[in-house]
PDB file of C-alpha atoms in Angstrom:
ATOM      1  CA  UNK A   1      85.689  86.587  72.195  1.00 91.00           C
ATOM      2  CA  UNK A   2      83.231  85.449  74.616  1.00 95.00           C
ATOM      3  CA  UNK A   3      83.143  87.478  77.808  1.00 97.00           C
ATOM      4  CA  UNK A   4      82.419  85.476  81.078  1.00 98.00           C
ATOM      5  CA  UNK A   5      81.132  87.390  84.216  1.00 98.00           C
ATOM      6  CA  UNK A   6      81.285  85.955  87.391  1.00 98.00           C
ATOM      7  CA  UNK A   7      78.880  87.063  90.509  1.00 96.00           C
ATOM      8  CA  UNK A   8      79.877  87.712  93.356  1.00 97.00           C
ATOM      9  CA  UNK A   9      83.702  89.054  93.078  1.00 98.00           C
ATOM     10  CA  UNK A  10      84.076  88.040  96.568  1.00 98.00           C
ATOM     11  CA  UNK A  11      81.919  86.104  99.644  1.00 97.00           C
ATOM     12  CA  UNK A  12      82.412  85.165 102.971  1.00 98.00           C
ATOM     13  CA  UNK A  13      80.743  81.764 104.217  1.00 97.00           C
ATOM     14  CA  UNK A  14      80.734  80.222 107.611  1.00 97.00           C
ATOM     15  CA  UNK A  15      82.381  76.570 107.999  1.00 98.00           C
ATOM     16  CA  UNK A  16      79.980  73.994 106.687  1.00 97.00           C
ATOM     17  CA  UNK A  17      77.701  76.698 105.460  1.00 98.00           C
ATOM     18  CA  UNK A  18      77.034  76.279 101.455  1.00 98.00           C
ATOM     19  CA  UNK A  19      78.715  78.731  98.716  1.00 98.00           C
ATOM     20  CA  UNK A  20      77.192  79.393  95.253  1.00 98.00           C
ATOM     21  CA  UNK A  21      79.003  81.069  92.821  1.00 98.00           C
ATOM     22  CA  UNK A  22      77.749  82.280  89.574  1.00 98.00           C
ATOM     23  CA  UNK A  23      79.117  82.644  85.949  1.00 98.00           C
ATOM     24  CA  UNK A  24      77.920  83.895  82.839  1.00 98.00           C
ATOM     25  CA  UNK A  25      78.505  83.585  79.494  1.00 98.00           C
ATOM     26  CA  UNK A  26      78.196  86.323  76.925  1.00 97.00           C
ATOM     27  CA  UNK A  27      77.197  83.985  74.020  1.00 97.00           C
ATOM     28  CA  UNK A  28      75.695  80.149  74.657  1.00 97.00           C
ATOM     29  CA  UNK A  29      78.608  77.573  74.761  1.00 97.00           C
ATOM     30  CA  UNK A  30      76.346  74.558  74.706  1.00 97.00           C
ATOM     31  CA  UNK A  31      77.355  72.734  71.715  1.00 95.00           C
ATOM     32  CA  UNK A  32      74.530  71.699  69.406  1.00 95.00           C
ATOM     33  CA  UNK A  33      76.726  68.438  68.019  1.00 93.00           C
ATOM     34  CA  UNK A  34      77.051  66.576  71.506  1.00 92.00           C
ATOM     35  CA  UNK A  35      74.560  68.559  73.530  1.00 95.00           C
ATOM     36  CA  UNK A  36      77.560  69.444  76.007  1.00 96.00           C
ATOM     37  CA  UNK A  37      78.013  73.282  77.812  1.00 97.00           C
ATOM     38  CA  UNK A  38      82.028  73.674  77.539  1.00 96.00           C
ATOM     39  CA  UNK A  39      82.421  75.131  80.712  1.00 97.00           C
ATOM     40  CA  UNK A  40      84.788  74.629  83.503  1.00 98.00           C
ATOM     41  CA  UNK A  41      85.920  75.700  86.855  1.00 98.00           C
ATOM     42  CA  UNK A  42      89.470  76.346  88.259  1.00 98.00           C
ATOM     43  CA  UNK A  43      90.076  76.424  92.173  1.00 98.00           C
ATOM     44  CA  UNK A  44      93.159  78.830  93.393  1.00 98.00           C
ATOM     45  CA  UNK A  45      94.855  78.705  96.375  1.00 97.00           C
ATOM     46  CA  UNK A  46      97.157  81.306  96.990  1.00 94.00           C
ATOM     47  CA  UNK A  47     100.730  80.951  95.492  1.00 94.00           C
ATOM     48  CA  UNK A  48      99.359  77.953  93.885  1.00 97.00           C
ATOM     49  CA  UNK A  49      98.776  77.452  89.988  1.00 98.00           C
ATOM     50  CA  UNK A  50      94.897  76.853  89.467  1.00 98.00           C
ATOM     51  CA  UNK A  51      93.611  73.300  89.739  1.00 98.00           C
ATOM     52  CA  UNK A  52      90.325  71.958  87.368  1.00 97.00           C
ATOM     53  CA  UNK A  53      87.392  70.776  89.270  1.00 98.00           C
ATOM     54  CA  UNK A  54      84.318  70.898  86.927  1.00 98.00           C
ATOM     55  CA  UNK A  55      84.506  70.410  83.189  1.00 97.00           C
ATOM     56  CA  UNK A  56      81.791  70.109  80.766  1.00 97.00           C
ATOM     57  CA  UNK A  57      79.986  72.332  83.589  1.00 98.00           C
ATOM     58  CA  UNK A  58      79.080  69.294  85.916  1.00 98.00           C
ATOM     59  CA  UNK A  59      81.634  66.454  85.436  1.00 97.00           C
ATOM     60  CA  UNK A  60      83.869  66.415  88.593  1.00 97.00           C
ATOM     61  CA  UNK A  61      87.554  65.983  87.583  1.00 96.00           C
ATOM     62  CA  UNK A  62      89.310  62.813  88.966  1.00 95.00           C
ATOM     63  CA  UNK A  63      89.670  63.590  93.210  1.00 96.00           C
ATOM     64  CA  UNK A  64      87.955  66.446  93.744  1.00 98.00           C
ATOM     65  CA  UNK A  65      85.349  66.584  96.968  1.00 97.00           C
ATOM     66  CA  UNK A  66      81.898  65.580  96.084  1.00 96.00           C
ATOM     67  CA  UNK A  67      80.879  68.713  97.860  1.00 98.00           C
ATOM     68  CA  UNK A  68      81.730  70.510  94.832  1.00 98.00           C
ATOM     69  CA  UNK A  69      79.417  70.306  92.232  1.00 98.00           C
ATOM     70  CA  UNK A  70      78.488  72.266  88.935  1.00 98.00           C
ATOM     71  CA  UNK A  71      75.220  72.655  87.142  1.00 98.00           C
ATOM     72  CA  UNK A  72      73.531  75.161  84.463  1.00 98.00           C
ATOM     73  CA  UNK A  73      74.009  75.306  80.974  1.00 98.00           C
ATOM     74  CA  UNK A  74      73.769  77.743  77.968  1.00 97.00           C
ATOM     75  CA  UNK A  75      74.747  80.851  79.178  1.00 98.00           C
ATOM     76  CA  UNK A  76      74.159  80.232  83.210  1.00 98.00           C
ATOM     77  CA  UNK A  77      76.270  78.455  85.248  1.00 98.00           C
ATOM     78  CA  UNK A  78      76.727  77.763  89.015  1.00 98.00           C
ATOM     79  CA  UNK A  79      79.601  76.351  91.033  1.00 98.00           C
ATOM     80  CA  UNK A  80      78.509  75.071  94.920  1.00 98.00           C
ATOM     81  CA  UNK A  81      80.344  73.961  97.395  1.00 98.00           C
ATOM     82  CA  UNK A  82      77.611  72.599  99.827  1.00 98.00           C
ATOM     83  CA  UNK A  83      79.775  72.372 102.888  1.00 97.00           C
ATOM     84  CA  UNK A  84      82.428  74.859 102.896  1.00 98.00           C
ATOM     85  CA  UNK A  85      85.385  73.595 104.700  1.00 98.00           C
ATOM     86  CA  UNK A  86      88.302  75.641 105.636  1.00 97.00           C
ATOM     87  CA  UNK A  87      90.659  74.392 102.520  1.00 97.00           C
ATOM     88  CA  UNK A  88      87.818  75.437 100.277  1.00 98.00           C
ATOM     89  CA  UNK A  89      89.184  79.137 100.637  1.00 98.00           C
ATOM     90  CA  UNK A  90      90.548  80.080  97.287  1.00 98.00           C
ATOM     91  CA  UNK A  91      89.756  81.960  94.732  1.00 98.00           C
ATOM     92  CA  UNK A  92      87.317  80.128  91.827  1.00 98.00           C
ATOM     93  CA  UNK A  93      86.811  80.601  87.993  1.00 98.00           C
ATOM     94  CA  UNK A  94      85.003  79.568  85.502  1.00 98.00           C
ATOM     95  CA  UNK A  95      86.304  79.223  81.758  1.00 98.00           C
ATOM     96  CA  UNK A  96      84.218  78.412  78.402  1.00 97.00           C
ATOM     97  CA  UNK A  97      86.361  76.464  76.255  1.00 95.00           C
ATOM     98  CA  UNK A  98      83.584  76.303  73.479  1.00 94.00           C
ATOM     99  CA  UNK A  99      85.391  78.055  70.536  1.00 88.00           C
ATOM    100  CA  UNK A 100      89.154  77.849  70.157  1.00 86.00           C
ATOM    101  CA  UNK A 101      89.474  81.801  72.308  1.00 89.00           C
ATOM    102  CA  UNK A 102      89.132  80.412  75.773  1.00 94.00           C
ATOM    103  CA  UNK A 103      88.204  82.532  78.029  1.00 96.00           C
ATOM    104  CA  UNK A 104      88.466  83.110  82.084  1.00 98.00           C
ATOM    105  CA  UNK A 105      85.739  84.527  84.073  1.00 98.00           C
ATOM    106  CA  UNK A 106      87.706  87.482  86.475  1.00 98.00           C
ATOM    107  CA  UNK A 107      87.560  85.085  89.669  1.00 98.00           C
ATOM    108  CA  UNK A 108      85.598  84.980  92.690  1.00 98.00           C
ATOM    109  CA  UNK A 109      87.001  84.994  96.351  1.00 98.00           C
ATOM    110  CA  UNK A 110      85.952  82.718  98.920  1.00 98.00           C
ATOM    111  CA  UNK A 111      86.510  83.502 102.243  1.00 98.00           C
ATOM    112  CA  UNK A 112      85.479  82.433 105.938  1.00 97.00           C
ATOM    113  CA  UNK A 113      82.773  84.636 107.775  1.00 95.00           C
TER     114      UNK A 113
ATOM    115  CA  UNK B   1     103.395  61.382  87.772  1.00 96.00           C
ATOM    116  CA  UNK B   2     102.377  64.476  85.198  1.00 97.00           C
ATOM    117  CA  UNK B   3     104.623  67.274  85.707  1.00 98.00           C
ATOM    118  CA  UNK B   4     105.323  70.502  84.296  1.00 98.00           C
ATOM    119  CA  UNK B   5     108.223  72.659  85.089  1.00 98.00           C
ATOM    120  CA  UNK B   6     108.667  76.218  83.182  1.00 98.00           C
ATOM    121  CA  UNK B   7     112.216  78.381  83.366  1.00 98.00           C
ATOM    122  CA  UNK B   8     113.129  81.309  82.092  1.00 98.00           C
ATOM    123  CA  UNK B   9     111.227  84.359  83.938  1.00 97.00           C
ATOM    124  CA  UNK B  10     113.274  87.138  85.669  1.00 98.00           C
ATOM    125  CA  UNK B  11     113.532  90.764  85.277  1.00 98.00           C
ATOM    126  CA  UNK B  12     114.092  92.473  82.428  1.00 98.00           C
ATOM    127  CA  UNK B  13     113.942  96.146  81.197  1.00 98.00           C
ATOM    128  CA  UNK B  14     111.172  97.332  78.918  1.00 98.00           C
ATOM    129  CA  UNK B  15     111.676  96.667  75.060  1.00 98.00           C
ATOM    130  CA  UNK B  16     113.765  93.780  75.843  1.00 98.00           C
ATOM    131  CA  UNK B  17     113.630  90.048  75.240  1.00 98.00           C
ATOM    132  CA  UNK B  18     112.872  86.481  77.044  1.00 98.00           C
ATOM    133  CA  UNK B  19     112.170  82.976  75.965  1.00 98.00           C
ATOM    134  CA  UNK B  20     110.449  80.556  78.512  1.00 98.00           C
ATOM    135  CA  UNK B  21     110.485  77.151  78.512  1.00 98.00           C
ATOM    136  CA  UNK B  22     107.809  74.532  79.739  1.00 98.00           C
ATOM    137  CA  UNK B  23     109.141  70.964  79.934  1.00 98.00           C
ATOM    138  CA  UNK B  24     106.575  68.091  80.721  1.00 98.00           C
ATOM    139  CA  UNK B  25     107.330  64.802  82.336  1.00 98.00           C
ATOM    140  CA  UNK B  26     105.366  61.705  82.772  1.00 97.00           C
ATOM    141  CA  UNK B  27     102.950  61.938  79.443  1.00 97.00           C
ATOM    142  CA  UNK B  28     103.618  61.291  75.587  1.00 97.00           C
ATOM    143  CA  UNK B  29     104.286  65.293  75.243  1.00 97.00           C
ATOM    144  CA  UNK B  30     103.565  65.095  71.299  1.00 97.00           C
ATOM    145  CA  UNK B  31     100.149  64.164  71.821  1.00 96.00           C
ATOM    146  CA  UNK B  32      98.959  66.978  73.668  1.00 96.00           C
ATOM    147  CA  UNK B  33      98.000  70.770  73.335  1.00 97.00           C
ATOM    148  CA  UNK B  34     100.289  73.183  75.231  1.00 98.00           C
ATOM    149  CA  UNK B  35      99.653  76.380  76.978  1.00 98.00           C
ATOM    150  CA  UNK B  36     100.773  79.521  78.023  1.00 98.00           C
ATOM    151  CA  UNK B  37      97.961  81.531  80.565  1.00 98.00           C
ATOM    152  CA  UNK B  38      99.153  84.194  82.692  1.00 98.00           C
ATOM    153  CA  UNK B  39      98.178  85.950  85.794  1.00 98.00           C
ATOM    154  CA  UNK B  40      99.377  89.482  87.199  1.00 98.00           C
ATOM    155  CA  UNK B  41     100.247  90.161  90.270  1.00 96.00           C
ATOM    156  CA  UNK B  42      96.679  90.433  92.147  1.00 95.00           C
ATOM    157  CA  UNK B  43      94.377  90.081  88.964  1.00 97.00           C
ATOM    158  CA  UNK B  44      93.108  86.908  86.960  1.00 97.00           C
ATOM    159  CA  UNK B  45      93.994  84.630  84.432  1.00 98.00           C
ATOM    160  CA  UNK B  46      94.225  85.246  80.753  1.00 97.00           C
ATOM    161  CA  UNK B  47      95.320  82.511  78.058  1.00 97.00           C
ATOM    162  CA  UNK B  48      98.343  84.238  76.241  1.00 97.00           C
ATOM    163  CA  UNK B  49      99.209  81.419  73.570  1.00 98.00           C
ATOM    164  CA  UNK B  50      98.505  77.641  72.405  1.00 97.00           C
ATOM    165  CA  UNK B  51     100.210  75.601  70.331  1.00 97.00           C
ATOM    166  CA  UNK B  52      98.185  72.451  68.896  1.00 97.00           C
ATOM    167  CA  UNK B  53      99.697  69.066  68.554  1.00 97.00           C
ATOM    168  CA  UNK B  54     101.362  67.820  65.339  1.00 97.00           C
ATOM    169  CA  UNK B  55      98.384  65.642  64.785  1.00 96.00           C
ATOM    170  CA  UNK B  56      96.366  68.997  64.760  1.00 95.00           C
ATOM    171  CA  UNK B  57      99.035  71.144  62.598  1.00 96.00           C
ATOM    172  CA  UNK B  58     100.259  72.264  65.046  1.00 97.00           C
ATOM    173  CA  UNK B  59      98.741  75.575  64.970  1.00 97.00           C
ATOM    174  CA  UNK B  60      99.370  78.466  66.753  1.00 97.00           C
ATOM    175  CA  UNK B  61      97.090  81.282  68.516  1.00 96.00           C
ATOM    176  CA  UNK B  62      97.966  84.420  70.489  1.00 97.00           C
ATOM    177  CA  UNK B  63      95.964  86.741  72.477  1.00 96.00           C
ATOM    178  CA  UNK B  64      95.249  89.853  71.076  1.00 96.00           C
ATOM    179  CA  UNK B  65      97.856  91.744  74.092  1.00 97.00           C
ATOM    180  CA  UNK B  66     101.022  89.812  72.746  1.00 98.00           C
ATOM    181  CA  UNK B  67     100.066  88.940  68.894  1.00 98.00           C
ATOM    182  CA  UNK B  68     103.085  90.568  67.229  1.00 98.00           C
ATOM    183  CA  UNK B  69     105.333  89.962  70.338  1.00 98.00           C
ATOM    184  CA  UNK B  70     105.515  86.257  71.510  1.00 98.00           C
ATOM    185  CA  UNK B  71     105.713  82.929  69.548  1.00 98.00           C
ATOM    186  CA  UNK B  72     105.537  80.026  70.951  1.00 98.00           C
ATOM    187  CA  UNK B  73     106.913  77.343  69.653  1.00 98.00           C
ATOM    188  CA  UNK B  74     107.585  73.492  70.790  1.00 98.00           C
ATOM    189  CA  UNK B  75     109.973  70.251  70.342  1.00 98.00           C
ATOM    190  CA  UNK B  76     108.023  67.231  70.852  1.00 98.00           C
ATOM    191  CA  UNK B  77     111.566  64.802  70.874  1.00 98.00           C
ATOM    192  CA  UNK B  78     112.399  67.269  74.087  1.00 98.00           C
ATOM    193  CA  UNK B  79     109.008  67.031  75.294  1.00 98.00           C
ATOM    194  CA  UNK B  80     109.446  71.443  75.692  1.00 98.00           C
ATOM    195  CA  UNK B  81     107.202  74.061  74.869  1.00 98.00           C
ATOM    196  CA  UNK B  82     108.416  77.659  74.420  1.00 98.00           C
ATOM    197  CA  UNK B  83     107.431  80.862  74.478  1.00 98.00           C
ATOM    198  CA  UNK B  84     109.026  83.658  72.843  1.00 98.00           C
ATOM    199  CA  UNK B  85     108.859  87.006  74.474  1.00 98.00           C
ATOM    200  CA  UNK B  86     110.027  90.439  72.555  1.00 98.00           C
ATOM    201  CA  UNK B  87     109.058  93.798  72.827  1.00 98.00           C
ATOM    202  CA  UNK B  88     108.220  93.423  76.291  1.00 98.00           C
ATOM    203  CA  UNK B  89     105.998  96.148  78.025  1.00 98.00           C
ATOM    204  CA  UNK B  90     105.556  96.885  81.933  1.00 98.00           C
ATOM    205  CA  UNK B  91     102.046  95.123  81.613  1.00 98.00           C
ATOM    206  CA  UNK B  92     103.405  92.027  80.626  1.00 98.00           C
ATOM    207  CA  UNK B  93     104.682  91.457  84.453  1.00 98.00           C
ATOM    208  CA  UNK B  94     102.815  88.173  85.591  1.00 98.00           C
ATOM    209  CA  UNK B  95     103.805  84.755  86.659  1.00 98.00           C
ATOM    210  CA  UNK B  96     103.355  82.862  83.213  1.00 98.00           C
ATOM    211  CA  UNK B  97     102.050  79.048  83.599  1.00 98.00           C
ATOM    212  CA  UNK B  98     102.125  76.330  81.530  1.00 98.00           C
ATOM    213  CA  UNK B  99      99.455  73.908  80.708  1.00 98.00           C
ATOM    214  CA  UNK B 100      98.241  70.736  78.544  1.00 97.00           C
ATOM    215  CA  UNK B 101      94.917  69.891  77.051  1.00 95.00           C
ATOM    216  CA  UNK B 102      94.115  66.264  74.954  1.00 90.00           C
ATOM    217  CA  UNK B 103      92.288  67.732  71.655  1.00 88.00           C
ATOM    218  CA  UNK B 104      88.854  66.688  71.336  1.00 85.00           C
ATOM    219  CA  UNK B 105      88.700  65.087  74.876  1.00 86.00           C
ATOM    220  CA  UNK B 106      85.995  67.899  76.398  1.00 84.00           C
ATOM    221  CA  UNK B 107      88.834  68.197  79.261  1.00 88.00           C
ATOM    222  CA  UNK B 108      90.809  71.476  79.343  1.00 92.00           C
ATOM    223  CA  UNK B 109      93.736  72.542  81.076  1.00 94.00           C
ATOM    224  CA  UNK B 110      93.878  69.494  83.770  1.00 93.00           C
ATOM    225  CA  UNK B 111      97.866  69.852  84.404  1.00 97.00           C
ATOM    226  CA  UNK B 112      99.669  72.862  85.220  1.00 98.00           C
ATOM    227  CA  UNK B 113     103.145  74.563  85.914  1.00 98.00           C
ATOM    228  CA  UNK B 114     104.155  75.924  88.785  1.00 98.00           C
ATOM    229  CA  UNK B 115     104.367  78.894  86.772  1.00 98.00           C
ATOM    230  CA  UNK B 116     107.680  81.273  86.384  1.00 98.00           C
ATOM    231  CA  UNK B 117     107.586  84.923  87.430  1.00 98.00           C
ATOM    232  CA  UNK B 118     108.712  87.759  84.287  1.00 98.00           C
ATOM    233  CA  UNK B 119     108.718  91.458  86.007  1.00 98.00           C
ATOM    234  CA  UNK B 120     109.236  93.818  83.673  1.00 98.00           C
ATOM    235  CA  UNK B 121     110.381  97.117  85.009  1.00 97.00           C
ATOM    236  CA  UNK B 122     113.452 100.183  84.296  1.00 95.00           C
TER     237      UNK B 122
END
């Protein structure tokens, strides 16, 4: 299976302040047919399922902020939030969907400084 | 409006069984790839079973935790998805969520459950 390893487990930002969180993937999931990275990321509020905001590692799923925004691709991945707002504090991960094992980075926590 | 609903968790003693059930409102059920990804209490997510659609055999896969264990299982005229829980162990305490994907559409799990809580204790 491919392993994904988020960085940091946890940081604290101040309100409007920006956030970067970072993902890696064990093995490339860039596919070579469509020249796509099948890569996504998954807000989580607590007591709430998770919610997709990024697929193919930059496309911005239907209502979600245009603060959020996702770039990389191969291996390396980033998710920023540019102005972190005080409903931005969740818990965010990243999942390749490149083979038919998906896998779940173990989550990052975003919290207010 | 997309919904998913799942039944079925409670508690239940070690060894013994449970069936869940996902039903999904507001979409052509059939045409979509169901779900099962759970989460225990205080740790992250892991994808515990898929079904395909009929158009894609309607395969199955299981993580390597339950293979043996669950099946899940679905009826497209109910618009349900199931999953099949024997054998359970302590570690298999989590809520459970359901969740759809479109094959081929480079969109993943863009719906989910509420999710249903399964504690498994003595």
């Amino acid at each position: 299976d491919i392993v994904m390893t988020q960085s940091p487990d946890s940081l604290a930002v101040s309100l409007g302040e920006r956030a970067t969180i970072n993902c890696k993937s064990s093995q490339s999931v860039l596919s070579s047919s469509n020249n796509k990275n099948y890569l996504a990321w998954y807000q989580q509020k607590p007591g709430q399922p998770p919610n997709l905001l990024i697929y193919w590692a930059s496309t911005r799923e239907s209502g979600v902020p245009d603060r959020f925004s996702g770039s990389g691709s191969g291996t390396d991945f980033t998710l920023t939030i540019s102005s972190l707002q005080a409903e931005d504090v969740a818990v965010y991960y990243c999942q390749q969907y490149y083979n038919s094992a998906w896998t779940f980075g173990q989550g990052t926590k975003v919290e207010l400084k | 409006e997309v919904q998913l609903v799942e039944s079925g968790g409670g508690l239940v003693q070690p060894g013994q069984s449970l069936r869940l059930s996902c039903t999904g409102f507001g979409f052509t059920f059939g045409d979509f790839g169901m779900s099962w990804v759970r989460q225990a209490p205080g740790k992250g997510l892991e994808r515990v079973a898929i079904i395909r659609s009929k158009a894609y055999g309607g395969t199955t896969e299981y993580a390597a935790s339950v293979k043996g264990r669950f099946a899940i299982s679905r009826d497209d005229s109910k618009s349900i998805a199931y999953l099949q829980m024997n054998s359970l162990k302590i570690e298999d305490t989590a809520v459970y969520y359901c969740t759809r994907w479109i094959h081929n559409s480079g969109i993943p799990y863009d719906y989910w459950g509420q999710g249903t809580l399964v504690t498994v204790s003595s």
